mmCIF file with all atom_site columns, C-alpha atoms in Angstrom:
data_model
loop_
_atom_site.group_PDB
_atom_site.id
_atom_site.type_symbol
_atom_site.label_atom_id
_atom_site.label_alt_id
_atom_site.label_comp_id
_atom_site.label_asym_id
_atom_site.label_entity_id
_atom_site.label_seq_id
_atom_site.pdbx_PDB_ins_code
_atom_site.Cartn_x
_atom_site.Cartn_y
_atom_site.Cartn_z
_atom_site.occupancy
_atom_site.B_iso_or_equiv
_atom_site.pdbx_formal_charge
_atom_site.auth_seq_id
_atom_site.auth_comp_id
_atom_site.auth_asym_id
_atom_site.auth_atom_id
_atom_site.pdbx_PDB_model_num
ATOM 1  C CA . MET A 1 1  ? 115.748 134.668 115.522 1.00 54.00 ? 1475 MET A CA 1
ATOM 2  C CA . ASN A 1 2  ? 117.465 131.345 116.163 1.00 57.00 ? 1476 ASN A CA 1
ATOM 3  C CA . ALA A 1 3  ? 114.349 129.317 116.882 1.00 57.00 ? 1477 ALA A CA 1
ATOM 4  C CA . GLN A 1 4  ? 114.760 125.564 116.702 1.00 62.00 ? 1478 GLN A CA 1
ATOM 5  C CA . ARG A 1 5  ? 113.351 124.118 113.517 1.00 54.00 ? 1479 ARG A CA 1
ATOM 6  C CA . LYS A 1 6  ? 111.340 120.933 113.629 1.00 50.00 ? 1480 LYS A CA 1
ATOM 7  C CA . PRO A 1 7  ? 111.685 118.446 110.804 1.00 48.00 ? 1481 PRO A CA 1
ATOM 8  C CA . ILE A 1 8  ? 108.809 118.718 108.360 1.00 46.00 ? 1482 ILE A CA 1
ATOM 9  C CA . ALA A 1 9  ? 108.187 114.998 107.948 1.00 43.00 ? 1483 ALA A CA 1
ATOM 10 C CA . THR A 1 10 ? 108.217 113.830 111.539 1.00 41.00 ? 1484 THR A CA 1
ATOM 11 C CA . SER A 1 11 ? 105.119 111.671 111.237 1.00 39.00 ? 1485 SER A CA 1
ATOM 12 C CA . ILE A 1 12 ? 105.905 110.111 107.871 1.00 39.00 ? 1486 ILE A CA 1
ATOM 13 C CA . LYS A 1 13 ? 107.627 106.763 108.109 1.00 42.00 ? 1487 LYS A CA 1
ATOM 14 C CA . ALA A 1 14 ? 108.927 105.221 104.917 1.00 42.00 ? 1488 ALA A CA 1
ATOM 15 C CA . ILE A 1 15 ? 109.043 101.449 104.867 1.00 41.00 ? 1489 ILE A CA 1
ATOM 16 C CA . SER A 1 16 ? 110.465 99.141  102.271 1.00 48.00 ? 1490 SER A CA 1
ATOM 17 C CA . PRO A 1 17 ? 108.263 96.754  100.263 1.00 52.00 ? 1491 PRO A CA 1
ATOM 18 C CA . ARG A 1 18 ? 109.901 93.842  102.111 1.00 53.00 ? 1492 ARG A CA 1
ATOM 19 C CA . THR A 1 19 ? 108.940 95.350  105.482 1.00 48.00 ? 1493 THR A CA 1
ATOM 20 C CA . ALA A 1 20 ? 105.393 95.947  104.267 1.00 48.00 ? 1494 ALA A CA 1
ATOM 21 C CA . ARG A 1 21 ? 105.113 92.290  103.231 1.00 49.00 ? 1495 ARG A CA 1
ATOM 22 C CA . GLN A 1 22 ? 106.478 91.125  106.571 1.00 49.00 ? 1496 GLN A CA 1
ATOM 23 C CA . GLN A 1 23 ? 103.957 93.278  108.429 1.00 47.00 ? 1497 GLN A CA 1
ATOM 24 C CA . SER A 1 24 ? 101.058 92.024  106.318 1.00 49.00 ? 1498 SER A CA 1
ATOM 25 C CA . GLY A 1 25 ? 101.808 88.365  106.978 1.00 50.00 ? 1499 GLY A CA 1
ATOM 26 C CA . GLY A 1 26 ? 104.237 87.783  104.105 1.00 50.00 ? 1500 GLY A CA 1
ATOM 27 C CA . ILE A 1 27 ? 101.792 88.275  101.237 1.00 57.00 ? 1501 ILE A CA 1
ATOM 28 C CA . ALA A 1 28 ? 101.950 91.460  99.203  1.00 63.00 ? 1502 ALA A CA 1
ATOM 29 C CA . ASP A 1 29 ? 98.695  93.341  98.595  1.00 67.00 ? 1503 ASP A CA 1
ATOM 30 C CA . ALA A 1 30 ? 99.238  93.035  94.853  1.00 64.00 ? 1504 ALA A CA 1
ATOM 31 C CA . LEU A 1 31 ? 99.407  89.264  95.134  1.00 68.00 ? 1505 LEU A CA 1
ATOM 32 C CA . ARG A 1 32 ? 96.477  89.041  97.535  1.00 75.00 ? 1506 ARG A CA 1
ATOM 33 C CA . ASN A 1 33 ? 94.229  91.199  95.305  1.00 78.00 ? 1507 ASN A CA 1
ATOM 34 C CA . PHE A 1 34 ? 95.572  90.205  91.884  1.00 79.00 ? 1508 PHE A CA 1
ATOM 35 C CA . ASP A 1 35 ? 92.200  89.097  90.497  1.00 82.00 ? 1509 ASP A CA 1
ATOM 36 C CA . ALA A 1 36 ? 90.535  92.347  91.560  1.00 85.00 ? 1510 ALA A CA 1
ATOM 37 C CA . LEU A 1 37 ? 93.201  94.654  90.088  1.00 82.00 ? 1511 LEU A CA 1
ATOM 38 C CA . PRO A 1 38 ? 92.430  96.390  86.770  1.00 88.00 ? 1512 PRO A CA 1
ATOM 39 C CA . ASP A 1 39 ? 94.627  95.572  83.773  1.00 88.00 ? 1513 ASP A CA 1
ATOM 40 C CA . SER A 1 40 ? 96.074  99.090  83.884  1.00 88.00 ? 1514 SER A CA 1
ATOM 41 C CA . ALA A 1 41 ? 97.404  98.722  87.451  1.00 87.00 ? 1515 ALA A CA 1
ATOM 42 C CA . ALA A 1 42 ? 101.172 98.488  87.865  1.00 88.00 ? 1516 ALA A CA 1
ATOM 43 C CA . VAL A 1 43 ? 102.997 96.167  90.260  1.00 88.00 ? 1517 VAL A CA 1
ATOM 44 C CA . SER A 1 44 ? 106.675 96.086  91.178  1.00 88.00 ? 1518 SER A CA 1
ATOM 45 C CA . LEU A 1 45 ? 109.011 93.474  89.742  1.00 89.00 ? 1519 LEU A CA 1
ATOM 46 C CA . THR A 1 46 ? 109.222 91.854  93.187  1.00 86.00 ? 1520 THR A CA 1
ATOM 47 C CA . ASP A 1 47 ? 105.441 91.479  93.315  1.00 86.00 ? 1521 ASP A CA 1
ATOM 48 C CA . ALA A 1 48 ? 105.365 90.331  89.683  1.00 87.00 ? 1522 ALA A CA 1
ATOM 49 C CA . SER A 1 49 ? 107.899 87.589  90.434  1.00 86.00 ? 1523 SER A CA 1
ATOM 50 C CA . SER A 1 50 ? 105.703 86.450  93.346  1.00 84.00 ? 1524 SER A CA 1
ATOM 51 C CA . ILE A 1 51 ? 102.624 86.416  91.115  1.00 84.00 ? 1525 ILE A CA 1
ATOM 52 C CA . LEU A 1 52 ? 104.485 84.343  88.536  1.00 83.00 ? 1526 LEU A CA 1
ATOM 53 C CA . ALA A 1 53 ? 105.216 81.545  91.029  1.00 81.00 ? 1527 ALA A CA 1
ATOM 54 C CA . GLY A 1 54 ? 108.519 82.871  92.286  1.00 77.00 ? 1528 GLY A CA 1
ATOM 55 C CA . ARG A 1 55 ? 110.260 83.555  88.986  1.00 85.00 ? 1529 ARG A CA 1
ATOM 56 C CA . SER A 1 56 ? 113.300 85.771  89.374  1.00 89.00 ? 1530 SER A CA 1
ATOM 57 C CA . LYS A 1 57 ? 113.635 89.392  88.306  1.00 90.00 ? 1531 LYS A CA 1
ATOM 58 C CA . ALA A 1 58 ? 116.258 88.245  85.791  1.00 92.00 ? 1532 ALA A CA 1
ATOM 59 C CA . SER A 1 59 ? 113.665 85.930  84.259  1.00 92.00 ? 1533 SER A CA 1
ATOM 60 C CA . LEU A 1 60 ? 111.249 88.865  83.925  1.00 91.00 ? 1534 LEU A CA 1
ATOM 61 C CA . TYR A 1 61 ? 113.946 90.915  82.211  1.00 92.00 ? 1535 TYR A CA 1
ATOM 62 C CA . ARG A 1 62 ? 114.534 88.007  79.782  1.00 93.00 ? 1536 ARG A CA 1
ATOM 63 C CA . ASP A 1 63 ? 110.801 87.986  79.007  1.00 91.00 ? 1537 ASP A CA 1
ATOM 64 C CA . PHE A 1 64 ? 111.032 91.733  78.356  1.00 92.00 ? 1538 PHE A CA 1
ATOM 65 C CA . LYS A 1 65 ? 114.022 91.315  76.057  1.00 94.00 ? 1539 LYS A CA 1
ATOM 66 C CA . ALA A 1 66 ? 112.199 88.543  74.149  1.00 94.00 ? 1540 ALA A CA 1
ATOM 67 C CA . GLY A 1 67 ? 109.120 90.769  73.719  1.00 92.00 ? 1541 GLY A CA 1
ATOM 68 C CA . ARG A 1 68 ? 106.808 88.684  75.934  1.00 90.00 ? 1542 ARG A CA 1
ATOM 69 C CA . LEU A 1 69 ? 106.498 91.333  78.662  1.00 90.00 ? 1543 LEU A CA 1
ATOM 70 C CA . ALA A 1 70 ? 106.368 95.138  78.702  1.00 92.00 ? 1544 ALA A CA 1
ATOM 71 C CA . LEU A 1 71 ? 108.119 96.956  81.542  1.00 92.00 ? 1545 LEU A CA 1
ATOM 72 C CA . ILE A 1 72 ? 107.318 100.513 82.595  1.00 91.00 ? 1546 ILE A CA 1
ATOM 73 C CA . LYS A 1 73 ? 109.342 102.998 84.613  1.00 92.00 ? 1547 LYS A CA 1
ATOM 74 C CA . ILE A 1 74 ? 107.762 104.857 87.505  1.00 88.00 ? 1548 ILE A CA 1
ATOM 75 C CA . GLY A 1 75 ? 110.390 107.240 88.764  1.00 89.00 ? 1549 GLY A CA 1
ATOM 76 C CA . ARG A 1 76 ? 113.439 105.079 89.418  1.00 90.00 ? 1550 ARG A CA 1
ATOM 77 C CA . SER A 1 77 ? 111.401 101.900 89.844  1.00 88.00 ? 1551 SER A CA 1
ATOM 78 C CA . THR A 1 78 ? 110.529 99.341  87.198  1.00 90.00 ? 1552 THR A CA 1
ATOM 79 C CA . ALA A 1 79 ? 107.024 97.906  87.168  1.00 91.00 ? 1553 ALA A CA 1
ATOM 80 C CA . VAL A 1 80 ? 104.770 95.643  85.124  1.00 91.00 ? 1554 VAL A CA 1
ATOM 81 C CA . ARG A 1 81 ? 101.138 96.226  84.201  1.00 92.00 ? 1555 ARG A CA 1
ATOM 82 C CA . VAL A 1 82 ? 98.726  93.625  85.556  1.00 90.00 ? 1556 VAL A CA 1
ATOM 83 C CA . GLY A 1 83 ? 97.234  93.119  82.080  1.00 92.00 ? 1557 GLY A CA 1
ATOM 84 C CA . ASP A 1 84 ? 100.651 92.169  80.711  1.00 92.00 ? 1558 ASP A CA 1
ATOM 85 C CA . LEU A 1 85 ? 101.136 89.685  83.552  1.00 90.00 ? 1559 LEU A CA 1
ATOM 86 C CA . ARG A 1 86 ? 97.769  88.118  82.768  1.00 90.00 ? 1560 ARG A CA 1
ATOM 87 C CA . LYS A 1 87 ? 98.756  87.760  79.104  1.00 90.00 ? 1561 LYS A CA 1
ATOM 88 C CA . LEU A 1 88 ? 102.011 86.111  80.136  1.00 87.00 ? 1562 LEU A CA 1
ATOM 89 C CA . LEU A 1 89 ? 100.098 83.742  82.422  1.00 85.00 ? 1563 LEU A CA 1
ATOM 90 C CA . GLY A 1 90 ? 97.644  82.977  79.671  1.00 84.00 ? 1564 GLY A CA 1
ATOM 91 C CA . ALA A 1 91 ? 94.680  84.008  81.824  1.00 53.00 ? 1565 ALA A CA 1
#
């Protein structure tokens, strides 16, 4: 009755976005494929700040507060739609 239980998620390895960028040569997939992404795609604030030439997350929040950028929540994370980034860039 007391059989040893194996963890369910033994083969799943969670990595942080920073680790993923380091493993992919320092460029996030969202940044690398920005032109190919649909307007409805969502990217993290970290990726959005990279796309916007290194602007800080605080700067993105100021744009949100001023009504220039719409933020969305996905679970506990905050993201930005690619279409909104393109509008902010003027593209």
